[in-house]
């Protein structure tokens, strides 16, 4: 399966938040962080208790995100359920 959602992405301003924006507000914790490639929102991964990155997709329909963990550069398309190995 191919995915066109990573094509023609515009640069987004990275959030200045130092963690999952929703988890910080609710005094919760996260495992790994993901960044929306449409709006720059930072949220926690599905291994985290609150799964805010997936909730962000369902709320906004922004299709793609990337890992912002050190030494990781992969991305994920929620619509096509496809991983892209390198996203800058």
Short mmCIF file of C-alpha atoms in Angstrom, two decimals:
data_model
loop_
_atom_site.label_atom_id
_atom_site.label_comp_id
_atom_site.label_asym_id
_atom_site.label_seq_id
_atom_site.Cartn_x
_atom_site.Cartn_y
_atom_site.Cartn_z
CA UNK A 1 0.00 0.00 0.00
CA UNK A 2 1.28 3.46 -0.82
CA UNK A 3 0.65 6.67 1.07
CA UNK A 4 0.46 10.17 -0.40
CA UNK A 5 -0.09 11.96 2.93
CA UNK A 6 3.64 12.64 3.41
CA UNK A 7 3.89 14.31 -0.01
CA UNK A 8 4.06 18.11 -0.08
CA UNK A 9 4.07 18.65 3.69
CA UNK A 10 4.75 22.22 4.73
CA UNK A 11 7.25 22.89 7.56
CA UNK A 12 5.47 23.26 10.89
CA UNK A 13 6.57 25.28 13.87
CA UNK A 14 7.66 22.84 16.56
CA UNK A 15 5.87 23.21 19.84
CA UNK A 16 7.91 24.68 22.67
CA UNK A 17 6.21 22.28 25.09
CA UNK A 18 8.65 19.89 26.75
CA UNK A 19 6.33 16.89 26.70
CA UNK A 20 2.86 15.71 25.81
CA UNK A 21 0.72 18.83 25.94
CA UNK A 22 -2.36 17.05 27.31
CA UNK A 23 -0.45 14.88 29.80
CA UNK A 24 1.25 17.97 31.23
CA UNK A 25 -2.15 19.63 31.75
CA UNK A 26 -3.55 16.57 33.52
CA UNK A 27 -0.35 15.82 35.49
CA UNK A 28 0.04 12.44 33.80
CA UNK A 29 3.06 10.78 32.19
CA UNK A 30 4.00 9.54 28.73
CA UNK A 31 6.30 6.92 27.26
CA UNK A 32 7.33 8.44 23.88
CA UNK A 33 6.49 11.67 22.09
CA UNK A 34 5.07 12.22 18.60
CA UNK A 35 4.70 15.42 16.58
CA UNK A 36 1.84 16.14 14.20
CA UNK A 37 3.32 17.01 10.80
CA UNK A 38 0.33 19.19 9.94
CA UNK A 39 0.17 21.52 12.96
CA UNK A 40 3.20 20.67 15.17
CA UNK A 41 1.14 19.45 18.13
CA UNK A 42 3.19 17.22 20.49
CA UNK A 43 1.42 14.25 22.04
CA UNK A 44 2.14 10.87 23.58
CA UNK A 45 2.33 7.56 21.72
CA UNK A 46 0.01 4.55 21.92
CA UNK A 47 2.34 2.90 24.47
CA UNK A 48 1.47 5.76 26.82
CA UNK A 49 -1.62 5.45 29.04
CA UNK A 50 -3.51 8.32 27.37
CA UNK A 51 -2.60 7.79 23.67
CA UNK A 52 -2.93 11.50 22.92
CA UNK A 53 -1.30 11.36 19.44
CA UNK A 54 -4.02 9.01 18.21
CA UNK A 55 -6.68 11.12 19.93
CA UNK A 56 -5.27 14.18 18.16
CA UNK A 57 -5.67 12.39 14.81
CA UNK A 58 -9.29 11.46 15.57
CA UNK A 59 -10.11 15.01 16.68
CA UNK A 60 -8.37 16.86 13.83
CA UNK A 61 -8.05 14.30 11.01
CA UNK A 62 -4.40 15.37 10.61
CA UNK A 63 -3.10 12.19 8.97
CA UNK A 64 0.63 12.10 9.67
CA UNK A 65 2.99 12.34 12.62
CA UNK A 66 6.60 11.59 13.39
CA UNK A 67 8.57 10.38 16.35
CA UNK A 68 10.51 13.12 18.11
CA UNK A 69 12.47 10.71 20.24
CA UNK A 70 16.28 10.98 20.09
CA UNK A 71 17.82 9.01 17.20
CA UNK A 72 14.41 8.27 15.61
CA UNK A 73 13.26 9.76 12.30
CA UNK A 74 10.30 7.60 11.29
CA UNK A 75 6.78 8.79 10.58
CA UNK A 76 3.32 7.21 10.66
CA UNK A 77 0.20 7.76 8.58
CA UNK A 78 -2.94 7.11 10.61
CA UNK A 79 -5.12 6.97 7.48
CA UNK A 80 -3.12 4.42 5.50
CA UNK A 81 -1.50 2.75 8.52
CA UNK A 82 1.90 3.06 6.88
CA UNK A 83 5.27 3.75 8.48
CA UNK A 84 7.80 5.90 6.63
CA UNK A 85 11.39 5.26 7.65
CA UNK A 86 12.77 8.76 7.42
CA UNK A 87 10.86 12.00 7.95
CA UNK A 88 12.71 15.29 8.33
#
